[in-house]
Amino acid sequence: MPGGGRCPDCGSTELVEDSHYSQSQLVCSDCGCVVTEGVLTTTFSDEGNLREVTYSRSTGENEQVSRSEQRGLRRVRDLCRVLQLPPTFEDTAVAYYQKAYQHSGIRAARLQKKEVLVGCCVLITCRQHNWPLTMGTICTLLYADLDVFSGAYMKLVKLLGLDVPSLCLAELVKTYCSSFKLFQASPSVPARYVEDKEKMLSRTLQLVELADETWLVTGRHPLPVITAATFLAWQSLQPSYRLSCSLAQFCKLANVDLPHPASTRLQELLAVLLRMAKQLAWLQVLKLDKRSVVKHIGDLLQHRHTLVRTAFREGTAEMETQEKELQGRGQGEEVGNSSLGLPQGKRPASPALLLPPCMLKPRKRICPTPAVSTVTGDESISDSEIEQYLRTPQEVRDFQRAQAAGQAATSVPNPR
Amino acid sequence: MPSAPRRAPRPLALGSPQPPTAGPLPMDEETYLELYLDQCAVQDDLVPPRSPLFSPVVPYVYPPNPSNPETTFNSHLESKETSGDFSSVDLSFLPDEFTQENKEQAVIRSKHEIEENCETQSQQSRLPLPSGQDVGPGLDSSSLSSSRSHLHPGDANSIQSSPEKANSNPSPLASITPMTPMTPVSECSGIVPQLQNIVSTVNLACKLDLKKIALHAKNAEYNPKRFAAVIMRIREPRTTALIFSSGKMVCTGAKSEEQSRLAARKYARIVQKLGFPARFLDFKIQNMVGSCDVRFSIRLEGLVLTHQQFSSYEPELFPGLIYRMVKPRIVLLIFVSGKVVLTGAKERSEIYEAFENIYPILKGFRKA
């Protein structure tokens, strides 16, 4: 609570502003003691509990500020309160909005832009304090289009010359996972599906770190990766009961939207885990597939650093194309060159290339580099070449006739 | 570009040599490359082939001293054309004890240093120049301009005299290792960005009747409710043009500056044939887009941390990192797969320069 007041009776800081018959009072929510009554006080202790009135609430400031700016500033404060941000964030966001408003381009922008600008200021404030707020959340709250938001955001950052840090992945994991409604039994969540929050959080965090290390996060939207990681973490904590639940069902019962790329991320993450599993001797013999590997995620995560180091090796695009060629020619017996690495005997599989999925996919047909043209730009242009683009008089007449017929057809009012 | 690396030396009678420019002159650079290869073809008889023929750095390829054009190029025919030109060479980096002969040797050795540096560096990623790819004149325009002071074209002939000199003057000073070249030539990447799109504008200088153009031209589309210009396309070079009623025209889609100019002229000719007094004024290239592949994956999160003031990486919005280089003023889109798109250039050399600037930075993020 602002002012840092404490109840003189019980000493708690939980002071609530209440109004008793239109007289505002400051009341302790623990013991009910009335700390201050109204504005006029007589005792010294009462005066010590007076709450300050912010300048923005007083009448002086608003006279210099235009109405649309006032509206914008109010929207900024409202947004901060809706998101339950700490009070210091509000002041910073307001300061950014005021700074932006000093630029004529912003003052002249449409209302839609100004609305979106509110979200941009709040987002920048959150990013600078490592508060994990995604653009999707803000767009949903503002009923704004992501394209409009992104344009306004990039322009604002450039205009104000700000250094905006990246989204903090660890914080986002914590916030996002906590929003899953799986930690208490309810009519929609069977008992077997309920999970301990801390265990799920730590395992999800480990899976997201693993994804980051194996190039599944760079360049991609962070949220679907976290969704996939949360699902795998939840499944792996009690695989016997939960393997039958699909990703879509999981999101539905957790009351969270399923982002579209999450299923692809899930497959990629499972592929990484399978490669790591091939390095563990006791898992090799089990011939794991994408479903059974979930049971062993705990073990794999425990040794993930070693496993990633042994299961993968650094590579370049050239090595990738070479290996694909070799496989294509059926020389997969060379264990050293095969990236599929089926285990021969008891030897762990040879390392696969650690590359982002876009570099591992089969290469599209490469456009041949265009032959060097000997065009000088000043060559003579033949008449015949130009004539091919022009209509003959007959064609012009036909075209005009067709156009007139088309217009007549559309202009005739439809009797129906 | 010559298809065979070795050609018989021919007397070279160039037109008046042009003053050194920092801008791209692709056609002239090709001619200079031919000259260099000619010289090498002759020198190969005299000197063990240490100089890599296909090195992207060609220290000799630079406009000669305007005062004596013929002598420098005909030098291989007259070996007596000696190092009298050394007076114009800036050898201030060398210690004072060097005599004239030792100066020659040291300069020669420094040139070989440069060539070897580049050779070892570009061994893996060597571009065979005679195969027809553009050398990328701007690639080393900066290095050439700075190394020009101590690499005089007149030194071409001094190579021939070096074997004799080396044998006859075993001076202790000759063993001093030369200074490192002024430009970090060992950083050359060997990758040349390919131009993908050129946007240019030209003024036809006459008012146009767009309806008439759309009626009489087969390759035109005109929808005034959607856009106030005629969109015209031609097949060769494959381009699109926006023609406005004021007479201004925008031409897009060409893959080189010359193609863009030719295409713009073709559009102007079409408009002329339709009966308008079109001219061809103020042709200007407004934007050039190039792309290339560094062939290794890049940790974009790391790059945005170290180059925060230039980079913008928002994976929620766009998968690539947007790098705004200050000098030259180019915007680069860098992707995790190693593909790089460069845009915002007005000249070809800016794209090459921007890529050479970014390549060492990207190499730093190669090992995750």
mmCIF file of C-alpha atoms in Angstrom, chain A residues 158-331:
data_model
loop_
_atom_site.group_PDB
_atom_site.id
_atom_site.type_symbol
_atom_site.label_atom_id
_atom_site.label_comp_id
_atom_site.label_asym_id
_atom_site.label_seq_id
_atom_site.Cartn_x
_atom_site.Cartn_y
_atom_site.Cartn_z
ATOM 1 C CA LYS A 158 13.560 3.690 -33.187
ATOM 2 C CA LEU A 159 12.035 7.085 -32.400
ATOM 3 C CA LEU A 160 12.953 7.076 -28.742
ATOM 4 C CA GLY A 161 16.254 5.334 -29.371
ATOM 5 C CA LEU A 162 15.648 2.765 -26.667
ATOM 6 C CA ASP A 163 17.514 -0.385 -25.789
ATOM 7 C CA VAL A 164 14.838 -2.964 -25.196
ATOM 8 C CA PRO A 165 16.134 -6.254 -23.805
ATOM 9 C CA SER A 166 14.820 -9.544 -25.139
ATOM 10 C CA LEU A 167 11.972 -11.408 -23.570
ATOM 11 C CA CYS A 168 13.237 -13.270 -20.526
ATOM 12 C CA LEU A 169 12.519 -16.907 -21.244
ATOM 13 C CA ALA A 170 12.832 -18.226 -17.698
ATOM 14 C CA GLU A 171 10.372 -15.696 -16.342
ATOM 15 C CA LEU A 172 7.980 -16.396 -19.183
ATOM 16 C CA VAL A 173 8.084 -20.103 -18.392
ATOM 17 C CA LYS A 174 7.194 -19.437 -14.775
ATOM 18 C CA THR A 175 4.332 -17.103 -15.582
ATOM 19 C CA TYR A 176 2.949 -19.176 -18.410
ATOM 20 C CA CYS A 177 3.140 -22.483 -16.572
ATOM 21 C CA SER A 178 1.441 -21.007 -13.535
ATOM 22 C CA SER A 179 -1.496 -20.104 -15.740
ATOM 23 C CA PHE A 180 -2.189 -23.775 -16.479
ATOM 24 C CA LYS A 181 -5.119 -24.935 -14.390
ATOM 25 C CA LEU A 182 -3.633 -28.253 -13.394
ATOM 26 C CA PHE A 183 -2.599 -27.771 -9.842
ATOM 27 C CA GLN A 184 -5.929 -28.450 -8.206
ATOM 28 C CA ALA A 185 -8.530 -31.091 -8.794
ATOM 29 C CA SER A 186 -11.704 -29.795 -10.391
ATOM 30 C CA PRO A 187 -14.618 -31.240 -12.348
ATOM 31 C CA SER A 188 -12.688 -30.866 -15.586
ATOM 32 C CA VAL A 189 -9.343 -32.049 -14.210
ATOM 33 C CA PRO A 190 -9.292 -35.667 -13.026
ATOM 34 C CA ALA A 191 -7.234 -36.484 -9.957
ATOM 35 C CA ARG A 192 -4.588 -38.327 -11.945
ATOM 36 C CA TYR A 193 -3.964 -35.239 -14.036
ATOM 37 C CA VAL A 194 -3.310 -32.913 -11.159
ATOM 38 C CA GLU A 195 0.353 -32.080 -10.756
ATOM 39 C CA ASP A 196 2.586 -30.332 -8.287
ATOM 40 C CA LYS A 197 3.438 -26.845 -9.491
ATOM 41 C CA GLU A 198 7.071 -26.763 -8.434
ATOM 42 C CA LYS A 199 7.918 -30.091 -10.009
ATOM 43 C CA MET A 200 6.281 -29.119 -13.240
ATOM 44 C CA LEU A 201 7.939 -25.728 -13.305
ATOM 45 C CA SER A 202 11.417 -27.071 -12.775
ATOM 46 C CA ARG A 203 11.044 -29.814 -15.352
ATOM 47 C CA THR A 204 9.533 -27.428 -17.909
ATOM 48 C CA LEU A 205 12.400 -25.040 -17.346
ATOM 49 C CA GLN A 206 14.915 -27.808 -17.966
ATOM 50 C CA LEU A 207 13.146 -28.843 -21.149
ATOM 51 C CA VAL A 208 13.064 -25.265 -22.409
ATOM 52 C CA GLU A 209 16.775 -24.900 -21.708
ATOM 53 C CA LEU A 210 17.378 -28.104 -23.628
ATOM 54 C CA ALA A 211 15.348 -26.759 -26.538
ATOM 55 C CA ASP A 212 17.326 -23.525 -26.450
ATOM 56 C CA GLU A 213 20.609 -25.426 -26.541
ATOM 57 C CA THR A 214 19.541 -27.536 -29.507
ATOM 58 C CA TRP A 215 18.483 -24.636 -31.715
ATOM 59 C CA LEU A 216 14.740 -25.054 -31.298
ATOM 60 C CA VAL A 217 14.141 -21.600 -29.842
ATOM 61 C CA THR A 218 16.241 -19.212 -31.923
ATOM 62 C CA GLY A 219 14.151 -17.407 -34.501
ATOM 63 C CA ARG A 220 10.889 -18.925 -33.299
ATOM 64 C CA HIS A 221 8.046 -17.543 -31.243
ATOM 65 C CA PRO A 222 8.861 -18.542 -27.640
ATOM 66 C CA LEU A 223 5.368 -19.481 -26.498
ATOM 67 C CA PRO A 224 4.708 -22.653 -28.536
ATOM 68 C CA VAL A 225 8.023 -24.094 -27.364
ATOM 69 C CA ILE A 226 6.997 -23.541 -23.765
ATOM 70 C CA THR A 227 3.607 -25.109 -24.399
ATOM 71 C CA ALA A 228 5.244 -28.203 -25.840
ATOM 72 C CA ALA A 229 7.743 -28.339 -22.970
ATOM 73 C CA THR A 230 4.992 -27.995 -20.370
ATOM 74 C CA PHE A 231 3.060 -30.827 -21.986
ATOM 75 C CA LEU A 232 6.077 -33.113 -22.032
ATOM 76 C CA ALA A 233 6.977 -32.255 -18.455
ATOM 77 C CA TRP A 234 3.440 -32.959 -17.298
ATOM 78 C CA GLN A 235 3.290 -36.233 -19.196
ATOM 79 C CA SER A 236 6.649 -37.444 -17.990
ATOM 80 C CA LEU A 237 5.803 -36.919 -14.327
ATOM 81 C CA GLN A 238 3.140 -39.655 -14.469
ATOM 82 C CA PRO A 239 3.452 -41.269 -17.862
ATOM 83 C CA SER A 240 1.321 -44.326 -17.174
ATOM 84 C CA TYR A 241 -1.852 -42.305 -16.780
ATOM 85 C CA ARG A 242 -1.059 -39.373 -19.016
ATOM 86 C CA LEU A 243 0.400 -40.807 -22.212
ATOM 87 C CA SER A 244 -3.074 -41.210 -23.600
ATOM 88 C CA CYS A 245 -3.747 -37.487 -23.386
ATOM 89 C CA SER A 246 -2.950 -35.492 -26.521
ATOM 90 C CA LEU A 247 -1.557 -31.975 -26.686
ATOM 91 C CA ALA A 248 -4.885 -30.485 -27.715
ATOM 92 C CA GLN A 249 -6.730 -32.245 -24.918
ATOM 93 C CA PHE A 250 -4.079 -31.131 -22.466
ATOM 94 C CA CYS A 251 -4.462 -27.485 -23.374
ATOM 95 C CA LYS A 252 -8.215 -27.747 -23.224
ATOM 96 C CA LEU A 253 -8.323 -29.160 -19.729
ATOM 97 C CA ALA A 254 -5.667 -26.710 -18.556
ATOM 98 C CA ASN A 255 -7.780 -23.896 -19.966
ATOM 99 C CA VAL A 256 -4.980 -22.504 -22.124
ATOM 100 C CA ASP A 257 -5.039 -21.679 -25.830
ATOM 101 C CA LEU A 258 -3.084 -24.085 -27.984
ATOM 102 C CA PRO A 259 -0.762 -22.095 -30.256
ATOM 103 C CA HIS A 260 -0.565 -23.602 -33.712
ATOM 104 C CA PRO A 261 3.202 -24.282 -33.949
ATOM 105 C CA ALA A 262 3.221 -26.139 -30.626
ATOM 106 C CA SER A 263 2.681 -29.560 -32.221
ATOM 107 C CA THR A 264 5.672 -29.098 -34.524
ATOM 108 C CA ARG A 265 7.803 -27.974 -31.598
ATOM 109 C CA LEU A 266 6.665 -31.056 -29.706
ATOM 110 C CA GLN A 267 7.833 -33.335 -32.500
ATOM 111 C CA GLU A 268 11.173 -31.536 -32.707
ATOM 112 C CA LEU A 269 11.696 -31.783 -28.966
ATOM 113 C CA LEU A 270 10.853 -35.483 -28.995
ATOM 114 C CA ALA A 271 13.336 -36.028 -31.816
ATOM 115 C CA VAL A 272 16.053 -34.359 -29.750
ATOM 116 C CA LEU A 273 15.177 -36.484 -26.727
ATOM 117 C CA LEU A 274 15.271 -39.639 -28.828
ATOM 118 C CA ARG A 275 18.751 -38.787 -30.074
ATOM 119 C CA MET A 276 19.901 -38.234 -26.532
ATOM 120 C CA ALA A 277 18.323 -41.512 -25.449
ATOM 121 C CA LYS A 278 20.423 -43.388 -27.982
ATOM 122 C CA GLN A 279 23.503 -42.392 -26.033
ATOM 123 C CA LEU A 280 22.370 -44.143 -22.861
ATOM 124 C CA ALA A 281 23.210 -47.833 -22.918
ATOM 125 C CA TRP A 282 20.249 -48.987 -20.883
ATOM 126 C CA LEU A 283 17.854 -47.059 -23.108
ATOM 127 C CA GLN A 284 19.375 -48.205 -26.368
ATOM 128 C CA VAL A 285 18.180 -51.728 -25.861
ATOM 129 C CA LEU A 286 14.638 -50.584 -25.298
ATOM 130 C CA LYS A 287 14.274 -49.298 -28.875
ATOM 131 C CA LEU A 288 12.388 -46.205 -27.843
ATOM 132 C CA ASP A 289 9.956 -44.340 -30.007
ATOM 133 C CA LYS A 290 8.303 -40.983 -29.613
ATOM 134 C CA ARG A 291 5.784 -42.230 -27.076
ATOM 135 C CA SER A 292 7.962 -44.423 -24.930
ATOM 136 C CA VAL A 293 10.759 -41.905 -24.604
ATOM 137 C CA VAL A 294 8.439 -39.772 -22.478
ATOM 138 C CA LYS A 295 8.790 -42.251 -19.627
ATOM 139 C CA HIS A 296 12.511 -41.603 -19.470
ATOM 140 C CA ILE A 297 12.537 -37.830 -19.752
ATOM 141 C CA GLY A 298 13.489 -37.578 -16.100
ATOM 142 C CA ASP A 299 16.698 -39.543 -16.648
ATOM 143 C CA LEU A 300 17.503 -37.747 -19.849
ATOM 144 C CA LEU A 301 17.126 -34.361 -18.226
ATOM 145 C CA GLN A 302 19.270 -35.375 -15.315
ATOM 146 C CA HIS A 303 22.203 -36.062 -17.626
ATOM 147 C CA ARG A 304 21.264 -33.617 -20.310
ATOM 148 C CA HIS A 305 24.534 -31.718 -20.477
ATOM 149 C CA THR A 306 26.624 -34.799 -21.097
ATOM 150 C CA LEU A 307 24.093 -36.318 -23.435
ATOM 151 C CA VAL A 308 23.817 -33.248 -25.610
ATOM 152 C CA ARG A 309 27.561 -33.095 -25.874
ATOM 153 C CA THR A 310 27.861 -36.717 -26.947
ATOM 154 C CA ALA A 311 24.733 -36.981 -29.034
ATOM 155 C CA PHE A 312 25.390 -33.951 -31.166
ATOM 156 C CA ARG A 313 28.331 -32.367 -32.814
ATOM 157 C CA GLU A 314 28.907 -28.968 -34.300
ATOM 158 C CA GLY A 315 28.407 -28.866 -37.982
ATOM 159 C CA THR A 316 28.020 -26.592 -40.917
ATOM 160 C CA ALA A 317 25.683 -26.607 -43.834
ATOM 161 C CA GLU A 318 28.351 -28.221 -46.034
ATOM 162 C CA MET A 319 28.633 -31.184 -43.734
ATOM 163 C CA GLU A 320 24.874 -31.557 -43.821
ATOM 164 C CA THR A 321 24.709 -31.647 -47.621
ATOM 165 C CA GLN A 322 27.647 -34.041 -47.768
ATOM 166 C CA GLU A 323 25.946 -36.403 -45.382
ATOM 167 C CA LYS A 324 22.700 -36.280 -47.278
ATOM 168 C CA GLU A 325 24.556 -37.096 -50.470
ATOM 169 C CA LEU A 326 26.300 -40.025 -48.853
ATOM 170 C CA GLN A 327 23.037 -41.376 -47.534
ATOM 171 C CA GLY A 328 21.475 -40.936 -50.899
ATOM 172 C CA ARG A 329 24.205 -43.044 -52.433
ATOM 173 C CA GLY A 330 23.507 -45.773 -49.944
ATOM 174 C CA GLN A 331 26.728 -45.468 -48.037
#
